[in-house]
Amino acid sequence: MEEKRFSRPLSLRDVKITDDFWKQEMELVREEIIPYQWKALNDEVEGAEPSFCMRNFKVAGKQNKERREQGEAFEEPAYTFRGFQALPEDMEHLEDKFYGFVFQDSDFYKWIESVGYSLVQHPDAELERIADEAIDIVCDAQQEDGYLDTYYIINGKDKIFSNLRDHHELYCFGHLAEGAVAYYQATGKEKLLVAAKRYADYIICHFGEEEGKCKGYPGHEIAEMALVRLYEITGEEKYKELSYFFVNERGKKPYYFDREHPEEIPKGQEESLRYEYHQAHLPVREQEEAVGHAVRAVYLYSGMADLARLYGDEALYRTCERLWDSIVKEKMYITGGIGGTHIGEAFSFPYDLPNDTAYAETCASIGLAFFARRMLQMRADAKYADVLELALYNGILSGMALDGKSFFYVNPLEVLPEACHRDERKFHVKPVRQKWFGCACCPPNLARLLSSVGMYAYTESEDTLYVHLYVGGRIKKEIAGETAEIIIESGYPWQGNVSVRVGGTKKPFTIAFRIPSWCDDYRIDGVENARTEKRDGYLYVTKVWEEDVLRLDFPMEIRRMESHALVRENIGKVALMRGPVVYCMEEADNGRNLHLLSILESAEAETEEREIAGVQVKGIKINGFRQQIRGGKNEPLYHTMNHADREAVQLHFIPYYTWANRGENEMQVWTRLEKG
Amino acid sequence: MEEKRFSRPLSLRDVKITDDFWKQEMELVREEIIPYQWKALNDEVEGAEPSFCMRNFKVAGKQNKERREQGEAFEEPAYTFRGFQALPEDMEHLEDKFYGFVFQDSDFYKWIESVGYSLVQHPDAELERIADEAIDIVCDAQQEDGYLDTYYIINGKDKIFSNLRDHHELYCFGHLAEGAVAYYQATGKEKLLVAAKRYADYIICHFGEEEGKCKGYPGHEIAEMALVRLYEITGEEKYKELSYFFVNERGKKPYYFDREHPEEIPKGQEESLRYEYHQAHLPVREQEEAVGHAVRAVYLYSGMADLARLYGDEALYRTCERLWDSIVKEKMYITGGIGGTHIGEAFSFPYDLPNDTAYAETCASIGLAFFARRMLQMRADAKYADVLELALYNGILSGMALDGKSFFYVNPLEVLPEACHRDERKFHVKPVRQKWFGCACCPPNLARLLSSVGMYAYTESEDTLYVHLYVGGRIKKEIAGETAEIIIESGYPWQGNVSVRVGGTKKPFTIAFRIPSWCDDYRIDGVENARTEKRDGYLYVTKVWEEDVLRLDFPMEIRRMESHALVRENIGKVALMRGPVVYCMEEADNGRNLHLLSILESAEAETEEREIAGVQVKGIKINGFRQQIRGGKNEPLYHTMNHADREAVQLHFIPYYTWANRGENEMQVWTRLEKG
């Protein structure tokens, strides 16, 4: 780790996204998700399970008001257990109680974060007014002492922080901090940021190394990276230190979660590796393999990467590298999906990447993007940006329908709808996207990521602008008191040609362009008078930029990808990619029983223009075969082999992220390869 | 259904098995399983969970004695719920209570059935003495009124037959009847048969069409076929009628099991297809697809086939045919295993036959053999005998180690031990056989099937002996008052040549020889002076037999089998068979990562002599390839395809039933086929 190469995302207001592709996604967030989610937070979506989110804040605020008015006469509620999800007995007559999941507060925090990003790209006074009023409601719920979690405020604060493993208090705090920072950066308004700081300060009084303080850490990680954001915007060391404390305590023995739940300690197994699900099975620096709940894992690793950078902690950095490799070399789908099993929504063992029972939660790929960006901040190496790009254009985008109105939690690589309906082992795999979820993590997570894509595409250090992704945009960069403007235009992900216009300063600086790993033969024009250097997959171009125009070209060939030979599922099969885009076949284009289809080894693939649910994309066509089903239903199950009963057919592939936009049907990413 | 073609198994004492192959298996039952199981029934196996089986009978017997002695002063126990499995609080101080599973009584009944068969083949005065004493203990437990189920006798008879869905009373009765008939047939001793009849009579008083009687039926089927056996040995119609009643009630609406468990009826779904697990989702004659718990299903279908024969019930017969086809054409592994999913130990949807997560319980294949034999009794069609043979030599035999000391419940077709240890989705798949199970159904079921193989190999009608399987044996057949002797010798399953010597009678009769479906080109010598006719895969040879010798030859070629194209798991793959034997590869012979291996399409397979754990078998060798793993751990997970990085290797296959006899290792039945 050489500190001088550290970079940071650009300030939100210094990036304006102009990219055709991403602008379309961001507009879906603005026009579909944000308004829909606001209705959901307020229980105004007809036919949907109520969220109770804003209602809980109001009930807590009312309680606060009563406390203030009644003074000493006010009777604090004593804790009554209400389980992980509290539902009203009678929907028609709601009481002043907490309803919904223990983590329901976080729905608002995710929403306000998206709103912040969206307002930067698309100012909207009415939306900002709604947001400000909502912030007032939330802040009214905050206690005098700074505590802010409606589950415990309403149910009784005597039990706060007593079930860190399951009750998501620190998770909700993390989302509050992320949302507050984003809204402050976008609008300059401090109210929610102050609330987040006050709650953080309350937490600091409760947790820490000092004697008498609680030695716990979050059951569901996110506070780790959120506290770093709070530190980076406020400059207050204590927030960074609390994050470091959480990370350092995790996995120490005896397990903190065992101290919380002594009744659950299995007899005779005190020294075993429990809590893999929570990444709390070992002290973090001893962890070698990415395990457990995949979203929690990558949220933790993202925080660890932040801290490794801030503390120059080599051991933590090496751990992040190891865990990165564990994911990327052994546990990641070709789509950038992670989580091979639905049991615990978790990583499976190395190379176990089943296509049809995959979990590959949208949120997990989003978390992988968080982790990648933070690794890039420490060292610009194209290996991180390659994965970031892969996840963004595939496993993340597939989480949302092309109209922004329905969502996948689970992103399988092979789907037979009959199996999803009839085989309990695949009930978690949905063949069509769902409208919204009671436990709504993926849609708002998508909203906040897609509307902040500029924070992933570019980072900067004092004298360098890093272009990790070729997302079109207008960027302002401070160079020793002057402001350079960089305008990037690209036809990504369909065309590999990029133009970069730079000007506005007399000071020399560097632009580092990532060379995608999928491109063997790139070209760059317009750097004749510059100093160039290639390092770790980046081309560093340094000069005094005087209204320069650079042209980069990354030819997008159709690639046949194969897996590491230890991925049992994919042996003898290939997947098609072009540029950063992974392709798949759908029944809508290729008929039923996709497993009968194979690609002819000697065939040449070609692109074709396609329209999927009104959206123009590049498809791929290639010759192959369809194995015949002889005799239909009456064919015996097993018979002596006879030869090559197959028909020549043309196969049609579409971008993976566009699947399931034409009704319920089969889909498959990996296809057998056959000789002619 | 033409009644005149019905056949029945030969009387136990008219068949002496002399077959090398099966005698070895029967000796394992006699020398290993029966003595071990007797110890298990008496809680004398060190280190094993106690069964409490004989203990429960003794406790019930003691209670009976006290009742008799105390007369009216005796206080009947009132029912106290003890759950599905009752374990003592203190193993050192057992009370006079019921312990173990609700179905624990059936362990003894399965044991006594095996003992019966074994005594016929191998008389053993000491074993018979032990058995007689055990029968005394069991009969002492029977109530005055005939009731005999220790769970309810000890816990309180006020709740008998109140939970037919889950409590296995009628299942235990079924095993009692099966065991009693077998022991009576073997020894001529009536005591247990009388007990079974008394209990059956008690049940008849409780269940039936008459008003006021219970309209329930067994949650776990077996009584249906057991009652038929009781009828066939006693000639008492009422037993047949009770069986018919059970079968006819099953699946009627409103569901009987709902009446038992009204609190579990899902709201608004009263008319849905519940109880597929119990095959009680529809009246049996409306069932089109084999569904639910696979063992229960084939036990039911076996009983239905018996009743279709006895009642000449065409609709029931057609149902049996449909369900047979549903299994054999859509839901059976090539090994004769059934049950594609561990969830509910059940059939999955058509053509869903995953190799690595298969359930394919040993007992389910045994039940399939029951069903096949009963279908054969109605109509000798080789299609049934082919499946019977397949199940026997593969999916059933694989349930037992070659030394008879350990057992599989689950018989997968592909095993990666790491997955069994680390992937919860495969925890039901064991890479090595287990010693014995608390819930011990498979080992005793194996014992009773293997020691009665003669009941499956041959059946008879008045003038015909059917040879379904070429199991060597000496058979006595009555022909119009005279006794013919038929001696069959074969080298099965390794050699297809069979000799048949017949003599001892002046009356003409027919021997029907099955022509296995796997044999395209059989020969028969010695039938020059006979009338022969081929029908439904059987060759009917009729003559006056005068010390004749017939020679049949079924050449055993190595066959490459492929699946129906809709079996997604096996597309592009083949399995090897020779005669009735399915082959597999093991890591012990072929190294790790069996998925990397493929068979060369143009290669010739050859047999090779092999010794597996001391047993001589025929193996198969064939040329193929091993795909190379490039760069090992550091190879990227996905990369652009490069060509044919593979090594030519010789592959070694062993009979499927012999796998997992050389320690924990990988195994695979279906192998990719590749061009050179």
mmCIF file of C-alpha atoms in Angstrom, chain A residues 276 289 291 325 327-335 340-343 348-354 356-358 390 414-416 418-420 422-426 428 559-572 574 593-596 601 627-644 646 666-668 670 672-676, chain B residues 276 289 291 325 327-335 340-343 348-354 356-358 390 414-416 418-420 422-426 428 559-572 574 593-596 601 627-644 646 666-668 670 672-676:
data_model
loop_
_atom_site.group_PDB
_atom_site.id
_atom_site.type_symbol
_atom_site.label_atom_id
_atom_site.label_comp_id
_atom_site.label_asym_id
_atom_site.label_seq_id
_atom_site.Cartn_x
_atom_site.Cartn_y
_atom_site.Cartn_z
ATOM 1 C CA GLU A 276 -19.726 -17.828 9.826
ATOM 2 C CA GLU A 289 -12.270 -17.378 2.916
ATOM 3 C CA VAL A 291 -18.165 -17.085 4.050
ATOM 4 C CA ASP A 325 -9.469 -13.172 -4.137
ATOM 5 C CA ILE A 327 -14.701 -14.154 -3.867
ATOM 6 C CA VAL A 328 -13.402 -13.341 -7.315
ATOM 7 C CA LYS A 329 -11.328 -16.459 -7.901
ATOM 8 C CA GLU A 330 -13.629 -19.030 -6.316
ATOM 9 C CA LYS A 331 -17.096 -17.753 -5.467
ATOM 10 C CA MET A 332 -18.433 -15.319 -8.041
ATOM 11 C CA TYR A 333 -20.807 -15.959 -10.906
ATOM 12 C CA ILE A 334 -19.815 -14.659 -14.322
ATOM 13 C CA THR A 335 -22.515 -12.000 -13.861
ATOM 14 C CA GLY A 340 -24.116 -19.697 -4.248
ATOM 15 C CA THR A 341 -26.754 -20.932 -1.803
ATOM 16 C CA HIS A 342 -30.091 -19.675 -0.522
ATOM 17 C CA ILE A 343 -29.453 -21.375 2.810
ATOM 18 C CA SER A 348 -21.098 -21.845 -0.768
ATOM 19 C CA PHE A 349 -17.757 -23.675 -0.808
ATOM 20 C CA PRO A 350 -15.111 -22.788 -3.425
ATOM 21 C CA TYR A 351 -16.153 -23.343 -7.038
ATOM 22 C CA ASP A 352 -19.679 -24.373 -5.994
ATOM 23 C CA LEU A 353 -21.630 -22.084 -8.288
ATOM 24 C CA PRO A 354 -24.863 -23.819 -9.255
ATOM 25 C CA ASP A 356 -30.253 -22.915 -11.210
ATOM 26 C CA THR A 357 -30.223 -22.692 -7.415
ATOM 27 C CA ALA A 358 -28.019 -19.596 -7.202
ATOM 28 C CA LEU A 390 -19.140 -6.807 -14.474
ATOM 29 C CA GLU A 414 -30.556 -20.717 -15.354
ATOM 30 C CA VAL A 415 -34.293 -20.846 -14.866
ATOM 31 C CA LEU A 416 -36.910 -23.450 -15.643
ATOM 32 C CA GLU A 418 -41.691 -25.347 -13.691
ATOM 33 C CA ALA A 419 -38.870 -25.982 -11.217
ATOM 34 C CA CYS A 420 -39.515 -22.653 -9.469
ATOM 35 C CA ARG A 422 -42.809 -27.325 -8.209
ATOM 36 C CA ASP A 423 -39.399 -27.893 -6.656
ATOM 37 C CA GLU A 424 -39.085 -26.576 -3.141
ATOM 38 C CA ARG A 425 -35.310 -26.466 -3.551
ATOM 39 C CA LYS A 426 -35.849 -23.654 -6.057
ATOM 40 C CA HIS A 428 -36.318 -18.882 -3.782
ATOM 41 C CA ARG A 559 -16.109 -13.653 -26.492
ATOM 42 C CA ARG A 560 -16.765 -17.270 -25.628
ATOM 43 C CA MET A 561 -16.067 -17.564 -21.946
ATOM 44 C CA GLU A 562 -15.388 -20.737 -20.067
ATOM 45 C CA SER A 563 -15.174 -21.344 -16.331
ATOM 46 C CA HIS A 564 -12.338 -22.563 -14.212
ATOM 47 C CA ALA A 565 -12.378 -26.327 -14.645
ATOM 48 C CA LEU A 566 -13.362 -26.843 -11.007
ATOM 49 C CA VAL A 567 -16.737 -25.162 -11.525
ATOM 50 C CA ARG A 568 -18.569 -28.442 -12.003
ATOM 51 C CA GLU A 569 -21.749 -26.844 -13.270
ATOM 52 C CA ASN A 570 -20.131 -25.297 -16.302
ATOM 53 C CA ILE A 571 -17.900 -28.044 -17.581
ATOM 54 C CA GLY A 572 -18.221 -28.394 -21.354
ATOM 55 C CA VAL A 574 -19.529 -21.585 -22.624
ATOM 56 C CA ASN A 593 -36.062 -26.650 -23.199
ATOM 57 C CA LEU A 594 -33.001 -24.462 -23.543
ATOM 58 C CA HIS A 595 -30.853 -27.308 -22.208
ATOM 59 C CA LEU A 596 -31.349 -29.076 -25.562
ATOM 60 C CA GLU A 601 -17.907 -24.921 -31.879
ATOM 61 C CA GLN A 627 -31.235 -32.056 -29.694
ATOM 62 C CA GLN A 628 -34.476 -33.730 -30.709
ATOM 63 C CA ILE A 629 -36.906 -35.279 -28.252
ATOM 64 C CA ARG A 630 -37.836 -38.578 -29.783
ATOM 65 C CA GLY A 631 -41.288 -40.025 -29.274
ATOM 66 C CA GLY A 632 -42.203 -37.369 -26.727
ATOM 67 C CA LYS A 633 -43.865 -38.616 -23.565
ATOM 68 C CA ASN A 634 -43.686 -42.244 -24.636
ATOM 69 C CA GLU A 635 -39.952 -42.313 -25.168
ATOM 70 C CA PRO A 636 -38.346 -44.513 -22.491
ATOM 71 C CA LEU A 637 -36.434 -42.649 -19.808
ATOM 72 C CA TYR A 638 -33.232 -44.506 -20.671
ATOM 73 C CA HIS A 639 -32.191 -46.127 -23.905
ATOM 74 C CA THR A 640 -29.091 -47.299 -25.678
ATOM 75 C CA MET A 641 -27.439 -44.351 -27.317
ATOM 76 C CA ASN A 642 -28.047 -43.620 -30.961
ATOM 77 C CA HIS A 643 -26.242 -40.966 -32.824
ATOM 78 C CA ALA A 644 -26.677 -37.246 -33.269
ATOM 79 C CA ARG A 646 -30.128 -33.019 -33.684
ATOM 80 C CA GLU A 666 -36.836 -20.230 -19.420
ATOM 81 C CA MET A 667 -33.405 -18.601 -19.327
ATOM 82 C CA GLN A 668 -29.867 -19.928 -19.459
ATOM 83 C CA TRP A 670 -24.165 -21.315 -19.829
ATOM 84 C CA ARG A 672 -23.047 -26.581 -24.146
ATOM 85 C CA LEU A 673 -20.490 -26.393 -26.927
ATOM 86 C CA GLU A 674 -20.577 -29.103 -29.578
ATOM 87 C CA LYS A 675 -18.451 -30.095 -32.499
ATOM 88 C CA GLY A 676 -20.074 -30.167 -35.942
ATOM 89 C CA GLU B 276 -49.709 -35.060 -2.021
ATOM 90 C CA GLU B 289 -48.900 -38.661 -11.480
ATOM 91 C CA VAL B 291 -46.270 -37.732 -6.160
ATOM 92 C CA ASP B 325 -45.741 -45.173 -16.288
ATOM 93 C CA ILE B 327 -42.637 -43.400 -12.340
ATOM 94 C CA VAL B 328 -40.856 -45.397 -14.984
ATOM 95 C CA LYS B 329 -41.163 -42.946 -17.858
ATOM 96 C CA GLU B 330 -40.621 -39.720 -15.959
ATOM 97 C CA LYS B 331 -39.377 -40.150 -12.412
ATOM 98 C CA MET B 332 -36.926 -43.018 -12.038
ATOM 99 C CA TYR B 333 -33.162 -42.915 -11.930
ATOM 100 C CA ILE B 334 -31.294 -45.312 -14.195
ATOM 101 C CA THR B 335 -30.435 -47.275 -11.041
ATOM 102 C CA GLY B 340 -35.783 -36.887 -6.827
ATOM 103 C CA THR B 341 -35.900 -34.603 -3.792
ATOM 104 C CA HIS B 342 -35.062 -34.914 -0.106
ATOM 105 C CA ILE B 343 -37.794 -32.407 0.719
ATOM 106 C CA SER B 348 -39.983 -34.283 -7.919
ATOM 107 C CA PHE B 349 -41.701 -33.086 -11.091
ATOM 108 C CA PRO B 350 -41.393 -35.091 -14.335
ATOM 109 C CA TYR B 351 -37.854 -35.496 -15.664
ATOM 110 C CA ASP B 352 -36.382 -33.697 -12.641
ATOM 111 C CA LEU B 353 -33.755 -36.241 -11.684
ATOM 112 C CA PRO B 354 -30.780 -34.419 -10.194
ATOM 113 C CA ASP B 356 -26.122 -35.036 -6.783
ATOM 114 C CA THR B 357 -29.152 -34.116 -4.671
ATOM 115 C CA ALA B 358 -31.126 -37.300 -5.357
ATOM 116 C CA LEU B 390 -32.801 -52.873 -12.471
ATOM 117 C CA GLU B 414 -23.049 -38.323 -8.153
ATOM 118 C CA VAL B 415 -21.137 -37.490 -5.010
ATOM 119 C CA LEU B 416 -18.563 -34.872 -4.163
ATOM 120 C CA GLU B 418 -16.893 -31.776 0.071
ATOM 121 C CA ALA B 419 -20.430 -30.852 -0.959
ATOM 122 C CA CYS B 420 -21.908 -33.378 1.488
ATOM 123 C CA ARG B 422 -20.190 -28.103 3.369
ATOM 124 C CA ASP B 423 -23.386 -27.611 1.380
ATOM 125 C CA GLU B 424 -26.530 -27.840 3.451
ATOM 126 C CA ARG B 425 -28.511 -28.633 0.297
ATOM 127 C CA LYS B 426 -26.648 -31.952 0.196
ATOM 128 C CA HIS B 428 -28.877 -35.702 3.228
ATOM 129 C CA ARG B 559 -24.191 -50.498 -23.434
ATOM 130 C CA ARG B 560 -23.913 -46.742 -23.531
ATOM 131 C CA MET B 561 -27.164 -45.456 -22.157
ATOM 132 C CA GLU B 562 -28.554 -41.995 -22.602
ATOM 133 C CA SER B 563 -31.503 -40.343 -20.906
ATOM 134 C CA HIS B 564 -34.680 -38.994 -22.324
ATOM 135 C CA ALA B 565 -33.743 -35.565 -23.659
ATOM 136 C CA LEU B 566 -35.913 -33.836 -21.056
ATOM 137 C CA VAL B 567 -33.724 -35.065 -18.203
ATOM 138 C CA ARG B 568 -31.745 -31.830 -18.030
ATOM 139 C CA GLU B 569 -29.076 -33.248 -15.741
ATOM 140 C CA ASN B 570 -27.914 -35.857 -18.200
ATOM 141 C CA ILE B 571 -27.849 -33.998 -21.470
ATOM 142 C CA GLY B 572 -24.650 -34.750 -23.376
ATOM 143 C CA VAL B 574 -23.925 -41.348 -21.012
ATOM 144 C CA ASN B 593 -12.692 -34.262 -9.912
ATOM 145 C CA LEU B 594 -14.595 -36.881 -11.856
ATOM 146 C CA HIS B 595 -16.516 -34.120 -13.645
ATOM 147 C CA LEU B 596 -13.318 -33.398 -15.612
ATOM 148 C CA GLU B 601 -17.160 -41.226 -28.353
ATOM 149 C CA GLN B 627 -9.700 -31.854 -18.871
ATOM 150 C CA GLN B 628 -6.693 -30.111 -17.397
ATOM 151 C CA ILE B 629 -6.900 -27.521 -14.637
ATOM 152 C CA ARG B 630 -4.638 -24.744 -15.736
ATOM 153 C CA GLY B 631 -2.758 -22.673 -13.225
ATOM 154 C CA GLY B 632 -4.575 -24.247 -10.290
ATOM 155 C CA LYS B 633 -5.838 -21.870 -7.645
ATOM 156 C CA ASN B 634 -4.575 -18.803 -9.453
ATOM 157 C CA GLU B 635 -6.417 -19.465 -12.678
ATOM 158 C CA PRO B 636 -9.160 -16.849 -13.119
ATOM 159 C CA LEU B 637 -12.703 -18.079 -12.575
ATOM 160 C CA TYR B 638 -13.686 -17.077 -16.110
ATOM 161 C CA HIS B 639 -11.554 -16.687 -19.184
ATOM 162 C CA THR B 640 -11.857 -16.597 -22.921
ATOM 163 C CA MET B 641 -12.018 -20.121 -24.220
ATOM 164 C CA ASN B 642 -8.904 -21.801 -25.526
ATOM 165 C CA HIS B 643 -8.916 -25.145 -27.166
ATOM 166 C CA ALA B 644 -8.874 -28.728 -25.944
ATOM 167 C CA ARG B 646 -7.121 -32.324 -22.218
ATOM 168 C CA GLU B 666 -16.143 -39.052 -5.327
ATOM 169 C CA MET B 667 -18.529 -41.078 -7.474
ATOM 170 C CA GLN B 668 -20.391 -40.412 -10.693
ATOM 171 C CA TRP B 670 -23.328 -40.063 -15.803
ATOM 172 C CA ARG B 672 -19.823 -36.561 -20.595
ATOM 173 C CA LEU B 673 -19.230 -37.985 -24.042
ATOM 174 C CA GLU B 674 -16.678 -36.205 -26.240
ATOM 175 C CA LYS B 675 -15.536 -36.470 -29.807
ATOM 176 C CA GLY B 676 -11.862 -37.227 -30.420
#
